[in-house]
Amino acid sequence: MASWAHNDPRSTRLAGGASGVATAQRQGLWAAVDELIDRATSLPDLEFHRLHLLAARRWRATGRLVPRNLRDAERSSAILSLVAPAVLKKAREAYDRTIVLMKGPEIACKYPDPALRPFGDLDLLVPDAAEAQRALLAAGFVRTGAPELYVDIHHVQPLQWPGSPLSVELHDRPKWIDGLPAPSRAELLASAVGGSTGVPGVLALSPELHAIAIAAHSWAHAPLARLGHLLDLAAVTDGLDRAELELIATRLGIRRPWRASIAASDALFADGPRTRPLRLWGRNLEAVRERTVLEAHLGRWLAPWWALGAGGALRSNAFTLSRELWRLGDEPWTAKLRRTRRALRHASRRLSDHQRTLGEEGP
């Protein structure tokens, strides 16, 4: 398994003076993860929550058989962990301006072993993503993915070093919550500290800004949908000052979703009180299963009330209503009504099963 040295000179302070020894909080965190893994009823559910690699460790420790496909996933993750510093070094050699690594390996270093936290790309915040992309292409990186998917979003078309399984995403800004202003690129770059990968010149966001960016990224994708996202949050906030995090989140205008995210993380991993979002649309987290069709819809409708305030939530709900009630493109109304009836019939089904059914049956 992979092992990285932490280069942040503040690491001793952040660990509460533990000098690399796991804190009681951190030990409790991984014990809570084991309890959730024991609660899961299927490997696909653990894969959905991105706990499958930790499950392999748990099952092996308890004498349970680790299936072949999970052993293959472990090997792939170990390879990616070993390849990541080499790809980062290539990127650093190609681009001589500031490079800040977000998520991925910077979160993985907080896990018991970096190879236990899955990732498939390297998210790099840079002063100018288009400029950095040209530099990496000139150095031998190649484009990957469909270019039309990366127009007017937070990063340019991903790149790969030939032969590497990892893609590199060059960001002008982090992914943020619609309706909330994102922090400036200048502020994020100015916060950078020494990174955890051991690659000279590859920095990381300050621990506090990184934690808040992780919460924003998770909420922007699907609020309180995956245990792995909330586990990341629990891991990176271990040892940080909660009052300071609250102040920063408030200054950045993200206090509401930050509070909802960290409270849910505490409820699941630190014996915190059960929160209302967990009761309303996050029941799948406690049950360690994929979301149902109903839970996904409830999340879309209710999450804005925990993130945007009344005015923003009403605007978001109006957009959601128009999207859910209207047809897709030139879709006939009869097809739209069939889709609606299927969604109602499948309310308690796993969302992926419902989506697969839609694909098989067509519009």
Tab-separated table of C-alpha atoms in Angstrom:
chain	number	residue	atom	x	y	z
A	1	MET	CA	0.000	0.000	0.000
A	2	ALA	CA	1.042	3.564	-0.632
A	3	SER	CA	2.539	5.878	1.930
A	4	TRP	CA	3.136	9.624	1.616
A	5	ALA	CA	4.944	11.988	3.950
A	6	HIS	CA	3.055	15.143	4.887
A	7	ASN	CA	5.018	18.267	3.960
A	8	ASP	CA	2.762	20.839	5.656
A	9	PRO	CA	4.815	22.464	8.437
A	10	ARG	CA	1.561	22.973	10.359
A	11	SER	CA	0.768	19.259	10.466
A	12	THR	CA	1.768	18.903	14.110
A	13	ARG	CA	-0.614	21.688	15.131
A	14	LEU	CA	-3.398	20.281	13.011
A	15	ALA	CA	-3.047	16.874	14.603
A	16	GLY	CA	-3.378	18.388	18.045
A	17	GLY	CA	0.317	17.830	18.779
A	18	ALA	CA	0.004	14.110	18.163
A	19	SER	CA	3.077	14.072	15.847
A	20	GLY	CA	1.607	11.469	13.501
A	21	VAL	CA	-0.018	9.308	16.186
A	22	ALA	CA	-3.740	8.859	15.535
A	23	THR	CA	-5.919	10.930	17.833
A	24	ALA	CA	-8.732	9.367	19.833
A	25	GLN	CA	-11.152	11.122	17.498
A	26	ARG	CA	-9.501	9.575	14.453
A	27	GLN	CA	-9.531	6.110	16.000
A	28	GLY	CA	-13.213	6.549	16.738
A	29	LEU	CA	-13.816	7.656	13.157
A	30	TRP	CA	-12.472	4.454	11.636
A	31	ALA	CA	-14.301	2.348	14.222
A	32	ALA	CA	-17.519	4.093	13.125
A	33	VAL	CA	-16.675	3.341	9.498
A	34	ASP	CA	-16.266	-0.337	10.368
A	35	GLU	CA	-19.696	-0.327	12.017
A	36	LEU	CA	-21.272	1.129	8.886
A	37	ILE	CA	-19.492	-1.418	6.699
A	38	ASP	CA	-20.837	-4.212	8.898
A	39	ARG	CA	-24.328	-2.756	8.414
A	40	ALA	CA	-24.186	-2.877	4.606
A	41	THR	CA	-25.983	-5.735	2.868
A	42	SER	CA	-24.271	-5.676	-0.534
A	43	LEU	CA	-20.978	-4.819	-2.186
A	44	PRO	CA	-22.685	-2.566	-4.794
A	45	ASP	CA	-24.002	-0.429	-1.934
A	46	LEU	CA	-20.498	-0.108	-0.491
A	47	GLU	CA	-19.177	0.771	-3.954
A	48	PHE	CA	-21.875	3.437	-4.326
A	49	HIS	CA	-20.739	4.998	-1.040
A	50	ARG	CA	-17.049	4.562	-1.955
A	51	LEU	CA	-16.408	2.440	1.100
A	52	HIS	CA	-15.561	-0.746	-0.805
A	53	LEU	CA	-11.789	-0.526	-0.332
A	54	LEU	CA	-12.218	0.023	3.392
A	55	ALA	CA	-14.665	-2.898	3.368
A	56	ALA	CA	-12.000	-5.166	1.886
A	57	ARG	CA	-9.684	-4.268	4.761
A	58	ARG	CA	-12.466	-4.839	7.286
A	59	TRP	CA	-13.524	-8.160	5.809
A	60	ARG	CA	-9.967	-9.439	5.673
A	61	ALA	CA	-9.420	-8.445	9.313
A	62	THR	CA	-12.573	-10.257	10.407
A	63	GLY	CA	-11.874	-13.412	8.399
A	64	ARG	CA	-14.489	-12.760	5.737
A	65	LEU	CA	-13.780	-13.697	2.131
A	66	VAL	CA	-12.801	-10.750	-0.072
A	67	PRO	CA	-14.246	-11.359	-3.558
A	68	ARG	CA	-11.978	-11.292	-6.583
A	69	ASN	CA	-13.436	-8.131	-8.104
A	70	LEU	CA	-12.792	-6.306	-4.846
A	71	ARG	CA	-9.215	-7.597	-4.720
A	72	ASP	CA	-8.813	-6.270	-8.265
A	73	ALA	CA	-10.125	-2.877	-7.123
A	74	GLU	CA	-7.573	-2.875	-4.297
A	75	ARG	CA	-4.742	-3.517	-6.744
A	76	SER	CA	-5.962	-0.780	-9.074
A	77	SER	CA	-6.192	1.705	-6.226
A	78	ALA	CA	-2.698	0.832	-5.018
A	79	ILE	CA	-1.363	1.391	-8.540
A	80	LEU	CA	-3.094	4.768	-8.818
A	81	SER	CA	-1.647	5.810	-5.461
A	82	LEU	CA	1.834	4.957	-6.688
A	83	VAL	CA	1.345	6.599	-10.097
A	84	ALA	CA	-0.098	9.880	-8.754
A	85	PRO	CA	3.224	11.447	-7.612
A	86	ALA	CA	4.847	10.613	-10.955
A	87	VAL	CA	2.043	12.281	-12.919
A	88	LEU	CA	2.130	15.292	-10.604
A	89	LYS	CA	5.884	15.573	-11.158
A	90	LYS	CA	5.330	15.602	-14.940
A	91	ALA	CA	2.715	18.340	-14.534
A	92	ARG	CA	5.028	20.343	-12.272
A	93	GLU	CA	7.868	20.091	-14.778
A	94	ALA	CA	5.583	21.249	-17.591
A	95	TYR	CA	3.995	24.196	-15.781
A	96	ASP	CA	6.100	26.442	-13.601
A	97	ARG	CA	3.354	28.582	-12.048
A	98	THR	CA	1.412	27.745	-8.859
A	99	ILE	CA	-0.170	24.268	-8.760
A	100	VAL	CA	-2.550	23.392	-5.931
A	101	LEU	CA	-3.787	19.808	-5.641
A	102	MET	CA	-7.360	19.469	-4.368
A	103	LYS	CA	-9.156	16.343	-3.100
A	104	GLY	CA	-7.860	12.961	-4.330
A	105	PRO	CA	-4.436	12.239	-2.824
A	106	GLU	CA	-4.728	15.200	-0.436
A	107	ILE	CA	-7.734	13.522	1.184
A	108	ALA	CA	-6.271	10.023	0.841
A	109	CYS	CA	-3.367	10.930	3.111
A	110	LYS	CA	-5.893	11.274	5.959
A	111	TYR	CA	-7.029	7.658	5.565
A	112	PRO	CA	-5.329	4.745	7.400
A	113	ASP	CA	-3.623	4.015	4.080
A	114	PRO	CA	-3.843	6.350	1.042
A	115	ALA	CA	-4.761	3.433	-1.215
A	116	LEU	CA	-8.003	2.960	0.775
A	117	ARG	CA	-9.477	6.204	-0.592
A	118	PRO	CA	-10.501	5.756	-4.259
A	119	PHE	CA	-9.774	8.445	-6.840
A	120	GLY	CA	-9.345	8.444	-10.599
A	121	ASP	CA	-8.158	11.944	-11.393
A	122	LEU	CA	-5.970	14.748	-10.103
A	123	ASP	CA	-7.734	18.080	-9.552
A	124	LEU	CA	-5.239	20.928	-9.957
A	125	LEU	CA	-6.121	24.544	-9.237
A	126	VAL	CA	-3.900	26.874	-11.276
A	127	PRO	CA	-3.775	30.608	-12.040
A	128	ASP	CA	-4.847	30.047	-15.678
A	129	ALA	CA	-6.276	26.655	-16.680
A	130	ALA	CA	-6.057	27.293	-20.437
A	131	GLU	CA	-2.420	28.342	-20.127
A	132	ALA	CA	-1.617	25.298	-17.991
A	133	GLN	CA	-3.381	23.016	-20.459
A	134	ARG	CA	-1.249	24.357	-23.331
A	135	ALA	CA	1.912	23.815	-21.277
A	136	LEU	CA	1.005	20.224	-20.416
A	137	LEU	CA	0.042	19.430	-24.011
A	138	ALA	CA	3.379	20.805	-25.196
A	139	ALA	CA	5.129	18.547	-22.665
A	140	GLY	CA	3.440	15.396	-24.005
A	141	PHE	CA	0.117	15.133	-22.168
A	142	VAL	CA	-2.868	14.256	-24.377
A	143	ARG	CA	-6.541	15.211	-24.195
A	144	THR	CA	-9.140	12.746	-22.921
A	145	GLY	CA	-12.921	12.866	-22.738
A	146	ALA	CA	-15.446	14.548	-25.016
A	147	PRO	CA	-14.567	18.261	-25.363
A	148	GLU	CA	-18.206	19.411	-25.440
A	149	LEU	CA	-18.637	18.282	-21.829
A	150	TYR	CA	-16.145	20.856	-20.546
A	151	VAL	CA	-17.443	24.115	-21.994
A	152	ASP	CA	-18.044	26.891	-19.435
A	153	ILE	CA	-17.507	24.687	-16.377
A	154	HIS	CA	-14.977	24.832	-13.560
A	155	HIS	CA	-12.195	22.937	-15.368
A	156	VAL	CA	-10.941	22.452	-18.905
A	157	GLN	CA	-10.916	19.195	-20.862
A	158	PRO	CA	-8.936	16.584	-18.867
A	159	LEU	CA	-5.477	15.447	-19.892
A	160	GLN	CA	-3.536	12.210	-19.451
A	161	TRP	CA	0.111	11.308	-19.522
A	162	PRO	CA	0.436	8.504	-22.123
A	163	GLY	CA	0.172	5.139	-20.430
A	164	SER	CA	-1.096	6.574	-17.151
A	165	PRO	CA	-4.533	5.550	-15.831
A	166	LEU	CA	-4.956	8.924	-14.080
A	167	SER	CA	-6.481	11.980	-15.723
A	168	VAL	CA	-5.494	15.552	-14.818
A	169	GLU	CA	-8.206	18.187	-14.447
A	170	LEU	CA	-6.952	21.776	-14.543
A	171	HIS	CA	-9.255	24.096	-12.634
A	172	ASP	CA	-9.836	27.821	-12.831
A	173	ARG	CA	-12.036	27.441	-9.752
A	174	PRO	CA	-13.399	24.652	-7.538
A	175	LYS	CA	-16.834	23.191	-8.187
A	176	TRP	CA	-19.250	25.190	-6.047
A	177	ILE	CA	-22.916	25.273	-5.084
A	178	ASP	CA	-25.240	26.916	-7.607
A	179	GLY	CA	-26.651	30.113	-6.172
A	180	LEU	CA	-23.709	30.768	-3.837
A	181	PRO	CA	-20.635	32.844	-4.733
A	182	ALA	CA	-17.416	30.856	-4.923
A	183	PRO	CA	-14.241	32.159	-3.258
A	184	SER	CA	-11.864	33.915	-5.600
A	185	ARG	CA	-9.107	31.966	-7.266
A	186	ALA	CA	-6.609	34.472	-5.889
A	187	GLU	CA	-7.721	33.802	-2.310
A	188	LEU	CA	-7.510	30.042	-2.748
A	189	LEU	CA	-4.075	30.164	-4.354
A	190	ALA	CA	-2.813	32.550	-1.682
A	191	SER	CA	-3.910	30.090	1.024
A	192	ALA	CA	-1.751	27.285	-0.366
A	193	VAL	CA	0.515	25.298	1.935
A	194	GLY	CA	2.912	22.405	1.446
A	195	GLY	CA	1.229	19.344	-0.027
A	196	SER	CA	1.157	15.721	1.097
A	197	THR	CA	2.400	13.916	-2.002
A	198	GLY	CA	6.103	14.625	-1.618
A	199	VAL	CA	6.272	16.276	-5.055
A	200	PRO	CA	8.210	19.568	-4.771
A	201	GLY	CA	6.179	22.542	-5.936
A	202	VAL	CA	2.790	20.822	-5.742
A	203	LEU	CA	0.870	22.621	-3.005
A	204	ALA	CA	-2.445	22.083	-1.209
A	205	LEU	CA	-5.207	24.388	-0.042
A	206	SER	CA	-5.012	25.425	3.576
A	207	PRO	CA	-6.651	22.660	5.658
A	208	GLU	CA	-9.600	24.892	6.553
A	209	LEU	CA	-10.325	26.033	2.987
A	210	HIS	CA	-9.818	22.503	1.718
A	211	ALA	CA	-12.420	21.171	4.172
A	212	ILE	CA	-14.947	23.803	3.103
A	213	ALA	CA	-14.221	23.199	-0.590
A	214	ILE	CA	-14.789	19.462	-0.069
A	215	ALA	CA	-18.179	20.153	1.538
A	216	ALA	CA	-19.147	22.530	-1.287
A	217	HIS	CA	-18.061	20.049	-3.970
A	218	SER	CA	-20.060	17.230	-2.377
A	219	TRP	CA	-23.177	19.388	-1.953
A	220	ALA	CA	-22.937	20.639	-5.543
A	221	HIS	CA	-22.936	17.066	-6.871
A	222	ALA	CA	-25.690	15.546	-4.708
A	223	PRO	CA	-26.325	16.864	-1.183
A	224	LEU	CA	-25.790	14.235	1.520
A	225	ALA	CA	-25.961	11.346	-0.935
A	226	ARG	CA	-22.746	9.346	-0.353
A	227	LEU	CA	-21.062	8.265	2.849
A	228	GLY	CA	-17.659	8.584	1.209
A	229	HIS	CA	-18.115	12.340	0.784
A	230	LEU	CA	-18.987	12.793	4.442
A	231	LEU	CA	-16.160	10.481	5.481
A	232	ASP	CA	-13.759	12.705	3.553
A	233	LEU	CA	-15.102	15.660	5.491
A	234	ALA	CA	-14.691	13.871	8.822
A	235	ALA	CA	-11.130	12.853	7.951
A	236	VAL	CA	-9.912	16.283	6.835
A	237	THR	CA	-11.513	18.164	9.739
A	238	ASP	CA	-9.997	15.925	12.402
A	239	GLY	CA	-7.894	18.209	14.594
A	240	LEU	CA	-9.124	21.460	13.024
A	241	ASP	CA	-10.739	24.228	15.055
A	242	ARG	CA	-14.501	24.009	14.464
A	243	ALA	CA	-15.043	27.641	15.479
A	244	GLU	CA	-12.482	28.775	12.913
A	245	LEU	CA	-14.108	26.611	10.231
A	246	GLU	CA	-17.495	28.154	11.059
A	247	LEU	CA	-16.060	31.664	10.752
A	248	ILE	CA	-14.478	30.917	7.388
A	249	ALA	CA	-17.638	29.262	6.073
A	250	THR	CA	-19.663	32.290	7.182
A	251	ARG	CA	-17.239	34.704	5.520
A	252	LEU	CA	-17.432	32.713	2.291
A	253	GLY	CA	-21.237	32.718	2.364
A	254	ILE	CA	-21.509	28.944	2.688
A	255	ARG	CA	-22.459	28.658	6.369
A	256	ARG	CA	-25.798	26.890	5.803
A	257	PRO	CA	-24.582	23.937	3.681
A	258	TRP	CA	-21.394	23.756	5.741
A	259	ARG	CA	-23.401	23.340	8.940
A	260	ALA	CA	-25.678	20.750	7.364
A	261	SER	CA	-22.720	18.783	5.990
A	262	ILE	CA	-20.553	18.774	9.105
A	263	ALA	CA	-23.563	17.955	11.317
A	264	ALA	CA	-24.439	14.982	9.111
A	265	SER	CA	-20.807	13.841	9.181
A	266	ASP	CA	-20.779	14.074	12.974
A	267	ALA	CA	-24.043	12.137	13.222
A	268	LEU	CA	-22.667	9.299	11.119
A	269	PHE	CA	-19.070	9.121	12.343
A	270	ALA	CA	-18.856	10.841	15.732
A	271	ASP	CA	-22.016	10.039	17.702
A	272	GLY	CA	-23.513	13.438	16.887
A	273	PRO	CA	-27.300	13.926	16.997
A	274	ARG	CA	-29.312	12.706	14.031
A	275	THR	CA	-30.081	15.655	11.782
A	276	ARG	CA	-33.299	16.553	9.999
A	277	PRO	CA	-31.790	16.127	6.490
A	278	LEU	CA	-30.753	12.590	7.440
A	279	ARG	CA	-34.335	11.888	8.490
A	280	LEU	CA	-35.882	13.508	5.416
A	281	TRP	CA	-33.769	12.494	2.410
A	282	GLY	CA	-30.570	10.944	3.800
A	283	ARG	CA	-31.949	7.693	5.200
A	284	ASN	CA	-29.841	5.756	2.724
A	285	LEU	CA	-26.691	6.967	4.504
A	286	GLU	CA	-27.568	5.352	7.816
A	287	ALA	CA	-28.786	2.227	6.022
A	288	VAL	CA	-25.617	2.117	3.852
A	289	ARG	CA	-27.495	1.672	0.598
A	290	GLU	CA	-28.019	3.560	-2.617
A	291	ARG	CA	-30.658	6.284	-2.712
A	292	THR	CA	-34.166	5.445	-3.844
A	293	VAL	CA	-35.997	7.386	-6.541
A	294	LEU	CA	-38.034	9.133	-3.828
A	295	GLU	CA	-34.939	10.072	-1.788
A	296	ALA	CA	-33.251	11.532	-4.863
A	297	HIS	CA	-36.306	13.673	-5.607
A	298	LEU	CA	-36.602	14.770	-1.990
A	299	GLY	CA	-32.943	15.774	-2.001
A	300	ARG	CA	-33.435	17.956	-5.073
A	301	TRP	CA	-36.471	19.660	-3.535
A	302	LEU	CA	-35.383	19.979	0.106
A	303	ALA	CA	-31.607	20.496	0.011
A	304	PRO	CA	-31.866	24.119	-1.231
A	305	TRP	CA	-33.710	25.004	2.002
A	306	TRP	CA	-30.588	23.978	3.943
A	307	ALA	CA	-28.222	25.776	1.570
A	308	LEU	CA	-29.733	28.915	0.100
A	309	GLY	CA	-32.270	30.375	2.498
A	310	ALA	CA	-35.937	30.930	1.649
A	311	GLY	CA	-35.478	33.169	-1.391
A	312	GLY	CA	-32.815	31.033	-3.009
A	313	ALA	CA	-34.674	27.824	-2.174
A	314	LEU	CA	-37.867	29.090	-3.810
A	315	ARG	CA	-35.969	30.022	-6.969
A	316	SER	CA	-34.241	26.634	-6.990
A	317	ASN	CA	-37.541	24.826	-6.459
A	318	ALA	CA	-39.126	26.784	-9.311
A	319	PHE	CA	-36.312	25.654	-11.619
A	320	THR	CA	-36.614	22.047	-10.406
A	321	LEU	CA	-40.380	22.142	-10.946
A	322	SER	CA	-40.018	23.414	-14.499
A	323	ARG	CA	-37.389	20.777	-15.278
A	324	GLU	CA	-39.358	17.883	-13.805
A	325	LEU	CA	-42.732	18.825	-15.284
A	326	TRP	CA	-41.543	19.688	-18.788
A	327	ARG	CA	-40.624	17.379	-21.638
A	328	LEU	CA	-37.088	16.419	-22.661
A	329	GLY	CA	-36.354	18.152	-25.966
A	330	ASP	CA	-38.940	17.106	-28.564
A	331	GLU	CA	-40.245	14.303	-26.383
A	332	PRO	CA	-44.009	13.731	-26.867
A	333	TRP	CA	-46.235	14.477	-23.890
A	334	THR	CA	-47.356	10.848	-23.857
A	335	ALA	CA	-43.739	9.761	-23.324
A	336	LYS	CA	-43.289	12.378	-20.611
A	337	LEU	CA	-46.372	11.077	-18.782
A	338	ARG	CA	-45.073	7.497	-19.058
A	339	ARG	CA	-41.788	8.563	-17.459
A	340	THR	CA	-43.650	10.300	-14.648
A	341	ARG	CA	-45.809	7.241	-13.965
A	342	ARG	CA	-42.709	5.021	-13.907
A	343	ALA	CA	-41.032	7.334	-11.403
A	344	LEU	CA	-44.076	7.152	-9.136
A	345	ARG	CA	-44.237	3.361	-9.439
A	346	HIS	CA	-40.521	3.051	-8.755
A	347	ALA	CA	-40.390	5.509	-5.827
A	348	SER	CA	-38.921	2.900	-3.484
A	349	ARG	CA	-36.513	1.394	-6.038
A	350	ARG	CA	-32.811	2.121	-6.167
A	351	LEU	CA	-32.196	5.129	-8.373
A	352	SER	CA	-29.712	3.267	-10.604
A	353	ASP	CA	-32.244	0.449	-11.170
A	354	HIS	CA	-34.893	3.001	-12.146
A	355	GLN	CA	-32.502	4.798	-14.513
A	356	ARG	CA	-31.493	1.492	-16.064
A	357	THR	CA	-35.152	0.662	-16.627
A	358	LEU	CA	-35.682	4.010	-18.352
A	359	GLY	CA	-32.737	3.295	-20.628
A	360	GLU	CA	-34.010	-0.167	-21.500
A	361	GLU	CA	-37.579	0.944	-22.146
A	362	GLY	CA	-36.694	4.176	-23.941
A	363	PRO	CA	-38.719	7.402	-23.771
